Amino acid sequence: TEWCYNYHDPPTAYHCTTSAYPTPAEQHRFLKAYVQHRPQFTPSASSTPKTGASPGPSSSISSFMLDSRMPHVVNYAEEERKREEQMEGEIQRLMRETRLWRVANSAQWVAWGVVQAKVGGMDEALRTAKGENEDDNEGDGAGEQGQDEDTTPTQSPAPKPSDDQNALSAAGAAAPQHGHSHEDKRPEGLVAEALSSGHELPHEEDEEEEFDYLGYAQERAMFFWGDCLALGIVKEGDLPKEVLGKVKRVEY
Protein backbone atom coordinates (compact mmCIF):
# COMPACT_ATOMS: atom_id res chain seq x y z
CA THR A 1 0.00 0.00 0.00
CA GLU A 2 2.98 2.35 0.24
CA TRP A 3 2.68 2.76 -3.53
CA CYS A 4 -0.62 4.58 -2.89
CA TYR A 5 1.02 7.50 -1.07
CA ASN A 6 3.05 10.44 -2.34
CA TYR A 7 4.83 11.79 0.72
CA HIS A 8 6.57 14.46 -1.36
CA ASP A 9 3.26 16.26 -1.98
CA PRO A 10 2.66 18.17 1.30
CA PRO A 11 -1.00 19.12 0.69
CA THR A 12 -2.10 15.51 0.11
CA ALA A 13 0.73 13.46 1.59
CA TYR A 14 -1.81 11.52 3.66
CA HIS A 15 -4.10 10.74 0.70
CA CYS A 16 -4.47 7.06 -0.31
CA THR A 17 -4.62 6.79 -4.12
CA THR A 18 -5.90 3.28 -4.83
CA SER A 19 -5.26 3.63 -8.57
CA ALA A 20 -1.53 3.55 -7.78
CA TYR A 21 -1.80 0.19 -5.99
CA PRO A 22 0.48 -2.37 -7.71
CA THR A 23 -1.27 -4.48 -10.32
CA PRO A 24 -1.18 -8.30 -10.15
CA ALA A 25 1.62 -8.29 -12.76
CA GLU A 26 3.65 -5.82 -10.69
CA GLN A 27 3.05 -7.86 -7.54
CA HIS A 28 4.12 -11.02 -9.34
CA ARG A 29 7.34 -9.38 -10.56
CA PHE A 30 8.19 -8.12 -7.08
CA LEU A 31 7.49 -11.47 -5.39
CA LYS A 32 9.47 -13.35 -8.02
CA ALA A 33 12.51 -11.20 -7.27
CA TYR A 34 11.86 -11.75 -3.56
CA VAL A 35 11.73 -15.53 -3.94
CA GLN A 36 14.81 -15.62 -6.17
CA HIS A 37 16.87 -13.42 -3.84
CA ARG A 38 18.36 -16.44 -2.05
CA PRO A 39 17.70 -19.47 -4.27
CA GLN A 40 18.42 -22.88 -2.84
CA PHE A 41 21.41 -24.58 -4.40
CA THR A 42 20.38 -27.77 -6.19
CA PRO A 43 23.26 -29.76 -7.71
CA SER A 44 20.94 -31.40 -10.24
CA ALA A 45 19.99 -27.99 -11.62
CA SER A 46 23.53 -26.64 -11.60
CA SER A 47 24.75 -24.95 -14.74
CA THR A 48 28.02 -26.89 -14.52
CA PRO A 49 27.62 -30.25 -16.30
CA LYS A 50 28.96 -33.42 -14.83
CA THR A 51 32.17 -34.34 -16.63
CA GLY A 52 32.95 -37.61 -14.90
CA ALA A 53 33.31 -40.61 -17.19
CA SER A 54 30.54 -43.15 -17.06
CA PRO A 55 31.45 -46.72 -16.23
CA GLY A 56 32.53 -48.67 -19.31
CA PRO A 57 34.11 -51.94 -20.27
CA SER A 58 37.07 -52.99 -18.18
CA SER A 59 39.13 -54.01 -21.16
CA SER A 60 42.05 -51.93 -22.30
CA ILE A 61 40.25 -51.05 -25.50
CA SER A 62 37.71 -48.93 -23.53
CA SER A 63 40.04 -45.95 -23.64
CA PHE A 64 39.58 -45.88 -27.41
CA MET A 65 35.74 -46.06 -27.25
CA LEU A 66 34.12 -42.59 -27.44
CA ASP A 67 30.79 -43.77 -26.00
CA SER A 68 32.38 -44.82 -22.72
CA ARG A 69 33.90 -41.37 -22.26
CA MET A 70 30.66 -39.34 -22.80
CA PRO A 71 29.46 -37.41 -19.70
CA HIS A 72 26.29 -38.47 -17.90
CA VAL A 73 23.33 -36.82 -19.64
CA VAL A 74 21.16 -34.60 -17.42
CA ASN A 75 17.72 -33.41 -18.56
CA TYR A 76 18.24 -29.73 -17.78
CA ALA A 77 14.98 -28.72 -19.40
CA GLU A 78 13.00 -30.97 -17.06
CA GLU A 79 14.92 -29.73 -14.02
CA GLU A 80 14.32 -26.12 -14.99
CA ARG A 81 10.62 -26.77 -15.52
CA LYS A 82 10.25 -28.27 -12.06
CA ARG A 83 12.13 -25.40 -10.49
CA GLU A 84 9.91 -22.84 -12.25
CA GLU A 85 6.75 -24.65 -11.12
CA GLN A 86 7.97 -24.72 -7.53
CA MET A 87 8.82 -21.03 -7.61
CA GLU A 88 5.47 -20.11 -9.19
CA GLY A 89 3.62 -22.01 -6.47
CA GLU A 90 5.49 -20.05 -3.82
CA ILE A 91 4.70 -16.75 -5.55
CA GLN A 92 0.99 -17.55 -5.74
CA ARG A 93 0.96 -18.51 -2.06
CA LEU A 94 2.53 -15.20 -1.08
CA MET A 95 0.04 -13.28 -3.23
CA ARG A 96 -2.89 -14.99 -1.50
CA GLU A 97 -1.43 -14.31 1.94
CA THR A 98 -0.81 -10.67 1.06
CA ARG A 99 -4.42 -10.27 -0.03
CA LEU A 100 -5.79 -11.83 3.16
CA TRP A 101 -3.51 -10.00 5.61
CA ARG A 102 -3.88 -6.59 3.97
CA VAL A 103 -7.01 -5.83 6.01
CA ALA A 104 -5.16 -6.49 9.30
CA ASN A 105 -2.28 -4.32 8.13
CA SER A 106 -4.69 -1.45 7.42
CA ALA A 107 -6.25 -1.75 10.88
CA GLN A 108 -2.79 -1.47 12.42
CA TRP A 109 -1.96 1.71 10.47
CA VAL A 110 -5.32 3.28 11.35
CA ALA A 111 -4.52 2.83 15.04
CA TRP A 112 -1.02 4.22 14.47
CA GLY A 113 -2.40 7.37 12.82
CA VAL A 114 -4.82 8.02 15.68
CA VAL A 115 -2.09 7.56 18.31
CA GLN A 116 0.33 9.88 16.47
CA ALA A 117 -2.23 12.62 15.82
CA LYS A 118 -2.80 15.80 17.78
CA VAL A 119 -6.55 16.22 18.25
CA GLY A 120 -7.77 19.79 18.47
CA GLY A 121 -9.16 20.54 21.93
CA MET A 122 -7.74 17.40 23.55
CA ASP A 123 -5.62 19.24 26.12
CA GLU A 124 -8.44 21.63 26.96
CA ALA A 125 -10.92 18.78 27.38
CA LEU A 126 -8.59 16.90 29.68
CA ARG A 127 -7.94 20.00 31.79
CA THR A 128 -11.64 20.73 32.01
CA ALA A 129 -12.46 17.17 33.06
CA LYS A 130 -9.70 17.25 35.66
CA GLY A 131 -10.95 20.58 37.04
CA GLU A 132 -14.53 19.31 37.32
CA ASN A 133 -13.37 16.19 39.15
CA GLU A 134 -11.45 18.37 41.64
CA ASP A 135 -14.53 20.56 42.13
CA ASP A 136 -16.64 17.49 42.84
CA ASN A 137 -14.13 16.26 45.40
CA GLU A 138 -14.03 19.68 47.07
CA GLY A 139 -17.83 19.75 47.19
CA ASP A 140 -17.96 16.37 48.91
CA GLY A 141 -15.39 17.51 51.43
CA ALA A 142 -17.36 20.69 52.16
CA GLY A 143 -20.53 18.68 52.77
CA GLU A 144 -18.80 16.42 55.24
CA GLN A 145 -17.30 19.43 56.98
CA GLY A 146 -20.76 21.00 57.32
CA GLN A 147 -22.07 17.85 58.95
CA ASP A 148 -19.19 17.91 61.42
CA GLU A 149 -19.94 21.53 62.32
CA ASP A 150 -23.59 20.69 63.06
CA THR A 151 -22.67 17.80 65.33
CA THR A 152 -19.62 19.47 66.92
CA PRO A 153 -20.43 23.09 67.90
CA THR A 154 -17.08 23.64 69.64
CA GLN A 155 -15.06 22.90 66.45
CA SER A 156 -13.01 25.86 65.23
CA PRO A 157 -14.14 27.51 61.94
CA ALA A 158 -12.63 26.41 58.65
CA PRO A 159 -9.43 28.24 57.65
CA LYS A 160 -9.73 31.06 55.17
CA PRO A 161 -8.79 29.96 51.63
CA SER A 162 -5.42 31.13 50.47
CA ASP A 163 -4.82 33.30 47.40
CA ASP A 164 -3.74 30.25 45.40
CA GLN A 165 -6.92 28.41 46.22
CA ASN A 166 -8.98 31.44 45.24
CA ALA A 167 -7.17 31.60 41.92
CA LEU A 168 -7.86 27.92 41.24
CA SER A 169 -11.51 28.35 42.07
CA ALA A 170 -11.78 31.33 39.75
CA ALA A 171 -10.12 29.39 36.94
CA GLY A 172 -12.51 26.50 37.44
CA ALA A 173 -15.50 28.82 37.35
CA ALA A 174 -14.25 30.45 34.15
CA ALA A 175 -13.80 27.08 32.37
CA PRO A 176 -16.48 26.33 29.75
CA GLN A 177 -19.28 24.09 30.97
CA HIS A 178 -21.01 21.58 28.69
CA GLY A 179 -24.12 19.51 29.11
CA HIS A 180 -22.32 16.19 28.43
CA SER A 181 -20.80 13.55 30.63
CA HIS A 182 -17.06 13.06 30.98
CA GLU A 183 -17.25 10.03 28.72
CA ASP A 184 -18.85 12.05 25.90
CA LYS A 185 -15.98 14.57 25.98
CA ARG A 186 -13.12 12.07 25.77
CA PRO A 187 -11.18 12.91 22.56
CA GLU A 188 -10.35 9.31 21.69
CA GLY A 189 -14.06 8.49 21.70
CA LEU A 190 -14.78 11.37 19.34
CA VAL A 191 -12.01 10.25 16.98
CA ALA A 192 -13.26 6.67 16.83
CA GLU A 193 -16.82 7.82 16.19
CA ALA A 194 -15.75 10.18 13.42
CA LEU A 195 -13.63 7.53 11.69
CA SER A 196 -16.46 4.99 11.75
CA SER A 197 -19.00 7.48 10.37
CA GLY A 198 -16.72 8.95 7.70
CA HIS A 199 -16.95 12.51 9.06
CA GLU A 200 -14.12 14.98 8.73
CA LEU A 201 -12.00 15.41 11.83
CA PRO A 202 -10.78 18.73 13.27
CA HIS A 203 -7.07 19.41 13.00
CA GLU A 204 -4.78 21.61 15.04
CA GLU A 205 -2.84 24.19 13.05
CA ASP A 206 0.71 24.39 14.32
CA GLU A 207 3.25 26.99 13.41
CA GLU A 208 5.26 24.31 11.63
CA GLU A 209 3.37 22.29 9.05
CA GLU A 210 3.42 18.59 9.87
CA PHE A 211 1.99 15.34 8.53
CA ASP A 212 -1.80 15.00 8.81
CA TYR A 213 -2.00 11.83 10.89
CA LEU A 214 -5.76 12.00 11.36
CA GLY A 215 -6.26 12.43 7.63
CA TYR A 216 -4.00 9.43 7.06
CA ALA A 217 -5.95 7.34 9.58
CA GLN A 218 -9.26 8.25 7.99
CA GLU A 219 -8.04 7.46 4.46
CA ARG A 220 -6.64 4.13 5.62
CA ALA A 221 -9.89 3.35 7.46
CA MET A 222 -11.77 3.67 4.16
CA PHE A 223 -9.24 1.27 2.60
CA PHE A 224 -9.86 -1.08 5.53
CA TRP A 225 -13.63 -1.06 4.98
CA GLY A 226 -13.12 -1.72 1.27
CA ASP A 227 -11.17 -4.90 2.03
CA CYS A 228 -13.74 -5.96 4.64
CA LEU A 229 -16.47 -5.67 2.00
CA ALA A 230 -14.43 -7.52 -0.63
CA LEU A 231 -13.66 -10.40 1.74
CA GLY A 232 -17.26 -10.66 2.92
CA ILE A 233 -16.42 -9.75 6.51
CA VAL A 234 -19.11 -7.05 6.47
CA LYS A 235 -21.94 -6.27 4.07
CA GLU A 236 -22.77 -2.94 2.47
CA GLY A 237 -25.94 -2.74 4.55
CA ASP A 238 -23.84 -2.84 7.72
CA LEU A 239 -22.12 0.47 6.92
CA PRO A 240 -23.61 3.98 6.90
CA LYS A 241 -24.20 5.58 3.51
CA GLU A 242 -21.64 8.27 4.29
CA VAL A 243 -18.98 5.59 4.71
CA LEU A 244 -19.98 3.66 1.59
CA GLY A 245 -19.52 6.80 -0.47
CA LYS A 246 -15.89 7.10 0.71
CA VAL A 247 -14.85 3.45 0.76
CA LYS A 248 -11.65 2.70 -1.15
CA ARG A 249 -11.67 -0.60 -3.02
CA VAL A 250 -8.91 -2.64 -4.61
CA GLU A 251 -10.36 -5.86 -5.99
CA TYR A 252 -7.05 -7.71 -6.34
mmCIF file of C-alpha atoms in Angstrom:
data_model
loop_
_atom_site.group_PDB
_atom_site.id
_atom_site.type_symbol
_atom_site.label_atom_id
_atom_site.label_comp_id
_atom_site.label_asym_id
_atom_site.label_seq_id
_atom_site.Cartn_x
_atom_site.Cartn_y
_atom_site.Cartn_z
ATOM 1 C CA THR A 1 0.000 0.000 0.000
ATOM 2 C CA GLU A 2 2.981 2.347 0.244
ATOM 3 C CA TRP A 3 2.685 2.758 -3.527
ATOM 4 C CA CYS A 4 -0.618 4.576 -2.891
ATOM 5 C CA TYR A 5 1.019 7.502 -1.075
ATOM 6 C CA ASN A 6 3.050 10.443 -2.343
ATOM 7 C CA TYR A 7 4.830 11.789 0.722
ATOM 8 C CA HIS A 8 6.570 14.460 -1.360
ATOM 9 C CA ASP A 9 3.264 16.257 -1.978
ATOM 10 C CA PRO A 10 2.660 18.171 1.297
ATOM 11 C CA PRO A 11 -1.004 19.122 0.691
ATOM 12 C CA THR A 12 -2.099 15.514 0.110
ATOM 13 C CA ALA A 13 0.733 13.460 1.591
ATOM 14 C CA TYR A 14 -1.814 11.515 3.662
ATOM 15 C CA HIS A 15 -4.097 10.738 0.701
ATOM 16 C CA CYS A 16 -4.468 7.058 -0.310
ATOM 17 C CA THR A 17 -4.616 6.788 -4.116
ATOM 18 C CA THR A 18 -5.903 3.281 -4.827
ATOM 19 C CA SER A 19 -5.265 3.630 -8.566
ATOM 20 C CA ALA A 20 -1.530 3.546 -7.778
ATOM 21 C CA TYR A 21 -1.801 0.193 -5.989
ATOM 22 C CA PRO A 22 0.477 -2.367 -7.708
ATOM 23 C CA THR A 23 -1.266 -4.481 -10.324
ATOM 24 C CA PRO A 24 -1.179 -8.299 -10.150
ATOM 25 C CA ALA A 25 1.618 -8.289 -12.760
ATOM 26 C CA GLU A 26 3.655 -5.825 -10.692
ATOM 27 C CA GLN A 27 3.052 -7.856 -7.536
ATOM 28 C CA HIS A 28 4.122 -11.021 -9.340
ATOM 29 C CA ARG A 29 7.339 -9.384 -10.558
ATOM 30 C CA PHE A 30 8.187 -8.122 -7.076
ATOM 31 C CA LEU A 31 7.494 -11.468 -5.394
ATOM 32 C CA LYS A 32 9.468 -13.354 -8.020
ATOM 33 C CA ALA A 33 12.506 -11.197 -7.273
ATOM 34 C CA TYR A 34 11.864 -11.751 -3.561
ATOM 35 C CA VAL A 35 11.733 -15.532 -3.936
ATOM 36 C CA GLN A 36 14.807 -15.621 -6.168
ATOM 37 C CA HIS A 37 16.866 -13.424 -3.845
ATOM 38 C CA ARG A 38 18.361 -16.441 -2.053
ATOM 39 C CA PRO A 39 17.696 -19.471 -4.275
ATOM 40 C CA GLN A 40 18.415 -22.878 -2.835
ATOM 41 C CA PHE A 41 21.415 -24.581 -4.400
ATOM 42 C CA THR A 42 20.378 -27.769 -6.191
ATOM 43 C CA PRO A 43 23.256 -29.760 -7.711
ATOM 44 C CA SER A 44 20.943 -31.396 -10.239
ATOM 45 C CA ALA A 45 19.992 -27.987 -11.617
ATOM 46 C CA SER A 46 23.526 -26.645 -11.604
ATOM 47 C CA SER A 47 24.747 -24.948 -14.741
ATOM 48 C CA THR A 48 28.016 -26.893 -14.523
ATOM 49 C CA PRO A 49 27.619 -30.251 -16.299
ATOM 50 C CA LYS A 50 28.956 -33.423 -14.830
ATOM 51 C CA THR A 51 32.175 -34.338 -16.631
ATOM 52 C CA GLY A 52 32.950 -37.611 -14.895
ATOM 53 C CA ALA A 53 33.310 -40.612 -17.185
ATOM 54 C CA SER A 54 30.542 -43.154 -17.064
ATOM 55 C CA PRO A 55 31.455 -46.725 -16.228
ATOM 56 C CA GLY A 56 32.530 -48.671 -19.310
ATOM 57 C CA PRO A 57 34.111 -51.937 -20.271
ATOM 58 C CA SER A 58 37.071 -52.987 -18.185
ATOM 59 C CA SER A 59 39.135 -54.014 -21.165
ATOM 60 C CA SER A 60 42.053 -51.928 -22.302
ATOM 61 C CA ILE A 61 40.249 -51.046 -25.504
ATOM 62 C CA SER A 62 37.708 -48.925 -23.529
ATOM 63 C CA SER A 63 40.041 -45.953 -23.642
ATOM 64 C CA PHE A 64 39.581 -45.883 -27.411
ATOM 65 C CA MET A 65 35.744 -46.057 -27.247
ATOM 66 C CA LEU A 66 34.120 -42.590 -27.435
ATOM 67 C CA ASP A 67 30.788 -43.766 -26.002
ATOM 68 C CA SER A 68 32.381 -44.824 -22.723
ATOM 69 C CA ARG A 69 33.896 -41.366 -22.259
ATOM 70 C CA MET A 70 30.664 -39.344 -22.797
ATOM 71 C CA PRO A 71 29.457 -37.410 -19.697
ATOM 72 C CA HIS A 72 26.293 -38.469 -17.897
ATOM 73 C CA VAL A 73 23.327 -36.823 -19.641
ATOM 74 C CA VAL A 74 21.163 -34.599 -17.423
ATOM 75 C CA ASN A 75 17.724 -33.407 -18.559
ATOM 76 C CA TYR A 76 18.243 -29.733 -17.781
ATOM 77 C CA ALA A 77 14.983 -28.717 -19.404
ATOM 78 C CA GLU A 78 13.004 -30.967 -17.058
ATOM 79 C CA GLU A 79 14.919 -29.730 -14.017
ATOM 80 C CA GLU A 80 14.321 -26.115 -14.993
ATOM 81 C CA ARG A 81 10.616 -26.765 -15.525
ATOM 82 C CA LYS A 82 10.247 -28.272 -12.058
ATOM 83 C CA ARG A 83 12.133 -25.398 -10.488
ATOM 84 C CA GLU A 84 9.910 -22.845 -12.254
ATOM 85 C CA GLU A 85 6.754 -24.652 -11.116
ATOM 86 C CA GLN A 86 7.967 -24.721 -7.532
ATOM 87 C CA MET A 87 8.818 -21.028 -7.615
ATOM 88 C CA GLU A 88 5.472 -20.105 -9.190
ATOM 89 C CA GLY A 89 3.623 -22.007 -6.473
ATOM 90 C CA GLU A 90 5.495 -20.046 -3.816
ATOM 91 C CA ILE A 91 4.700 -16.746 -5.552
ATOM 92 C CA GLN A 92 0.987 -17.553 -5.741
ATOM 93 C CA ARG A 93 0.963 -18.515 -2.060
ATOM 94 C CA LEU A 94 2.531 -15.197 -1.085
ATOM 95 C CA MET A 95 0.043 -13.279 -3.225
ATOM 96 C CA ARG A 96 -2.890 -14.992 -1.503
ATOM 97 C CA GLU A 97 -1.432 -14.309 1.943
ATOM 98 C CA THR A 98 -0.810 -10.669 1.059
ATOM 99 C CA ARG A 99 -4.415 -10.271 -0.032
ATOM 100 C CA LEU A 100 -5.789 -11.828 3.163
ATOM 101 C CA TRP A 101 -3.509 -9.997 5.613
ATOM 102 C CA ARG A 102 -3.878 -6.592 3.974
ATOM 103 C CA VAL A 103 -7.011 -5.833 6.006
ATOM 104 C CA ALA A 104 -5.165 -6.487 9.301
ATOM 105 C CA ASN A 105 -2.277 -4.319 8.129
ATOM 106 C CA SER A 106 -4.689 -1.451 7.416
ATOM 107 C CA ALA A 107 -6.245 -1.746 10.877
ATOM 108 C CA GLN A 108 -2.790 -1.466 12.423
ATOM 109 C CA TRP A 109 -1.963 1.706 10.472
ATOM 110 C CA VAL A 110 -5.323 3.275 11.351
ATOM 111 C CA ALA A 111 -4.522 2.826 15.040
ATOM 112 C CA TRP A 112 -1.018 4.220 14.465
ATOM 113 C CA GLY A 113 -2.399 7.367 12.820
ATOM 114 C CA VAL A 114 -4.819 8.018 15.684
ATOM 115 C CA VAL A 115 -2.087 7.563 18.306
ATOM 116 C CA GLN A 116 0.328 9.877 16.468
ATOM 117 C CA ALA A 117 -2.225 12.620 15.822
ATOM 118 C CA LYS A 118 -2.803 15.804 17.778
ATOM 119 C CA VAL A 119 -6.550 16.224 18.250
ATOM 120 C CA GLY A 120 -7.771 19.787 18.467
ATOM 121 C CA GLY A 121 -9.155 20.544 21.931
ATOM 122 C CA MET A 122 -7.736 17.404 23.547
ATOM 123 C CA ASP A 123 -5.622 19.240 26.122
ATOM 124 C CA GLU A 124 -8.445 21.634 26.961
ATOM 125 C CA ALA A 125 -10.922 18.779 27.381
ATOM 126 C CA LEU A 126 -8.589 16.897 29.685
ATOM 127 C CA ARG A 127 -7.936 20.001 31.790
ATOM 128 C CA THR A 128 -11.643 20.734 32.014
ATOM 129 C CA ALA A 129 -12.463 17.166 33.057
ATOM 130 C CA LYS A 130 -9.701 17.248 35.663
ATOM 131 C CA GLY A 131 -10.950 20.580 37.042
ATOM 132 C CA GLU A 132 -14.528 19.315 37.321
ATOM 133 C CA ASN A 133 -13.368 16.192 39.146
ATOM 134 C CA GLU A 134 -11.448 18.370 41.636
ATOM 135 C CA ASP A 135 -14.531 20.559 42.127
ATOM 136 C CA ASP A 136 -16.635 17.486 42.838
ATOM 137 C CA ASN A 137 -14.128 16.262 45.404
ATOM 138 C CA GLU A 138 -14.030 19.683 47.074
ATOM 139 C CA GLY A 139 -17.829 19.745 47.190
ATOM 140 C CA ASP A 140 -17.962 16.368 48.907
ATOM 141 C CA GLY A 141 -15.392 17.512 51.434
ATOM 142 C CA ALA A 142 -17.363 20.693 52.162
ATOM 143 C CA GLY A 143 -20.533 18.678 52.768
ATOM 144 C CA GLU A 144 -18.795 16.416 55.238
ATOM 145 C CA GLN A 145 -17.303 19.430 56.983
ATOM 146 C CA GLY A 146 -20.756 20.997 57.319
ATOM 147 C CA GLN A 147 -22.075 17.852 58.955
ATOM 148 C CA ASP A 148 -19.193 17.906 61.424
ATOM 149 C CA GLU A 149 -19.940 21.527 62.325
ATOM 150 C CA ASP A 150 -23.593 20.690 63.064
ATOM 151 C CA THR A 151 -22.666 17.798 65.331
ATOM 152 C CA THR A 152 -19.618 19.472 66.917
ATOM 153 C CA PRO A 153 -20.427 23.085 67.902
ATOM 154 C CA THR A 154 -17.084 23.641 69.637
ATOM 155 C CA GLN A 155 -15.064 22.904 66.446
ATOM 156 C CA SER A 156 -13.006 25.862 65.226
ATOM 157 C CA PRO A 157 -14.141 27.513 61.942
ATOM 158 C CA ALA A 158 -12.626 26.405 58.654
ATOM 159 C CA PRO A 159 -9.429 28.239 57.651
ATOM 160 C CA LYS A 160 -9.726 31.055 55.169
ATOM 161 C CA PRO A 161 -8.792 29.964 51.634
ATOM 162 C CA SER A 162 -5.421 31.130 50.465
ATOM 163 C CA ASP A 163 -4.824 33.301 47.402
ATOM 164 C CA ASP A 164 -3.741 30.247 45.397
ATOM 165 C CA GLN A 165 -6.922 28.409 46.215
ATOM 166 C CA ASN A 166 -8.977 31.439 45.239
ATOM 167 C CA ALA A 167 -7.170 31.597 41.915
ATOM 168 C CA LEU A 168 -7.865 27.916 41.238
ATOM 169 C CA SER A 169 -11.509 28.348 42.071
ATOM 170 C CA ALA A 170 -11.777 31.329 39.754
ATOM 171 C CA ALA A 171 -10.121 29.389 36.938
ATOM 172 C CA GLY A 172 -12.507 26.495 37.440
ATOM 173 C CA ALA A 173 -15.503 28.821 37.353
ATOM 174 C CA ALA A 174 -14.254 30.449 34.146
ATOM 175 C CA ALA A 175 -13.797 27.076 32.368
ATOM 176 C CA PRO A 176 -16.482 26.330 29.749
ATOM 177 C CA GLN A 177 -19.282 24.086 30.965
ATOM 178 C CA HIS A 178 -21.009 21.577 28.686
ATOM 179 C CA GLY A 179 -24.118 19.509 29.113
ATOM 180 C CA HIS A 180 -22.325 16.188 28.430
ATOM 181 C CA SER A 181 -20.801 13.554 30.626
ATOM 182 C CA HIS A 182 -17.062 13.060 30.977
ATOM 183 C CA GLU A 183 -17.249 10.034 28.720
ATOM 184 C CA ASP A 184 -18.847 12.055 25.898
ATOM 185 C CA LYS A 185 -15.978 14.568 25.978
ATOM 186 C CA ARG A 186 -13.122 12.067 25.767
ATOM 187 C CA PRO A 187 -11.181 12.910 22.565
ATOM 188 C CA GLU A 188 -10.348 9.314 21.689
ATOM 189 C CA GLY A 189 -14.059 8.493 21.697
ATOM 190 C CA LEU A 190 -14.779 11.366 19.339
ATOM 191 C CA VAL A 191 -12.008 10.247 16.978
ATOM 192 C CA ALA A 192 -13.256 6.670 16.829
ATOM 193 C CA GLU A 193 -16.816 7.816 16.194
ATOM 194 C CA ALA A 194 -15.747 10.184 13.423
ATOM 195 C CA LEU A 195 -13.630 7.529 11.690
ATOM 196 C CA SER A 196 -16.459 4.990 11.754
ATOM 197 C CA SER A 197 -18.997 7.476 10.373
ATOM 198 C CA GLY A 198 -16.723 8.954 7.702
ATOM 199 C CA HIS A 199 -16.954 12.512 9.063
ATOM 200 C CA GLU A 200 -14.119 14.979 8.732
ATOM 201 C CA LEU A 201 -11.996 15.407 11.832
ATOM 202 C CA PRO A 202 -10.785 18.730 13.268
ATOM 203 C CA HIS A 203 -7.066 19.409 13.003
ATOM 204 C CA GLU A 204 -4.781 21.615 15.036
ATOM 205 C CA GLU A 205 -2.841 24.193 13.054
ATOM 206 C CA ASP A 206 0.710 24.389 14.321
ATOM 207 C CA GLU A 207 3.251 26.991 13.409
ATOM 208 C CA GLU A 208 5.257 24.306 11.626
ATOM 209 C CA GLU A 209 3.368 22.292 9.051
ATOM 210 C CA GLU A 210 3.420 18.591 9.874
ATOM 211 C CA PHE A 211 1.988 15.344 8.534
ATOM 212 C CA ASP A 212 -1.798 14.999 8.814
ATOM 213 C CA TYR A 213 -1.997 11.826 10.889
ATOM 214 C CA LEU A 214 -5.756 11.996 11.357
ATOM 215 C CA GLY A 215 -6.264 12.434 7.627
ATOM 216 C CA TYR A 216 -4.003 9.431 7.060
ATOM 217 C CA ALA A 217 -5.953 7.343 9.585
ATOM 218 C CA GLN A 218 -9.264 8.251 7.986
ATOM 219 C CA GLU A 219 -8.037 7.458 4.457
ATOM 220 C CA ARG A 220 -6.643 4.128 5.620
ATOM 221 C CA ALA A 221 -9.890 3.355 7.465
ATOM 222 C CA MET A 222 -11.766 3.673 4.161
ATOM 223 C CA PHE A 223 -9.240 1.272 2.599
ATOM 224 C CA PHE A 224 -9.860 -1.085 5.533
ATOM 225 C CA TRP A 225 -13.632 -1.056 4.978
ATOM 226 C CA GLY A 226 -13.118 -1.722 1.269
ATOM 227 C CA ASP A 227 -11.173 -4.904 2.031
ATOM 228 C CA CYS A 228 -13.738 -5.965 4.635
ATOM 229 C CA LEU A 229 -16.468 -5.673 2.001
ATOM 230 C CA ALA A 230 -14.431 -7.524 -0.628
ATOM 231 C CA LEU A 231 -13.664 -10.397 1.743
ATOM 232 C CA GLY A 232 -17.264 -10.663 2.920
ATOM 233 C CA ILE A 233 -16.417 -9.751 6.514
ATOM 234 C CA VAL A 234 -19.109 -7.050 6.466
ATOM 235 C CA LYS A 235 -21.943 -6.269 4.071
ATOM 236 C CA GLU A 236 -22.770 -2.944 2.469
ATOM 237 C CA GLY A 237 -25.944 -2.735 4.548
ATOM 238 C CA ASP A 238 -23.838 -2.839 7.716
ATOM 239 C CA LEU A 239 -22.119 0.471 6.919
ATOM 240 C CA PRO A 240 -23.615 3.980 6.895
ATOM 241 C CA LYS A 241 -24.203 5.581 3.507
ATOM 242 C CA GLU A 242 -21.641 8.269 4.293
ATOM 243 C CA VAL A 243 -18.975 5.589 4.714
ATOM 244 C CA LEU A 244 -19.981 3.657 1.585
ATOM 245 C CA GLY A 245 -19.517 6.804 -0.469
ATOM 246 C CA LYS A 246 -15.890 7.103 0.705
ATOM 247 C CA VAL A 247 -14.852 3.451 0.763
ATOM 248 C CA LYS A 248 -11.648 2.705 -1.150
ATOM 249 C CA ARG A 249 -11.671 -0.596 -3.021
ATOM 250 C CA VAL A 250 -8.910 -2.643 -4.612
ATOM 251 C CA GLU A 251 -10.361 -5.858 -5.993
ATOM 252 C CA TYR A 252 -7.050 -7.705 -6.336
#
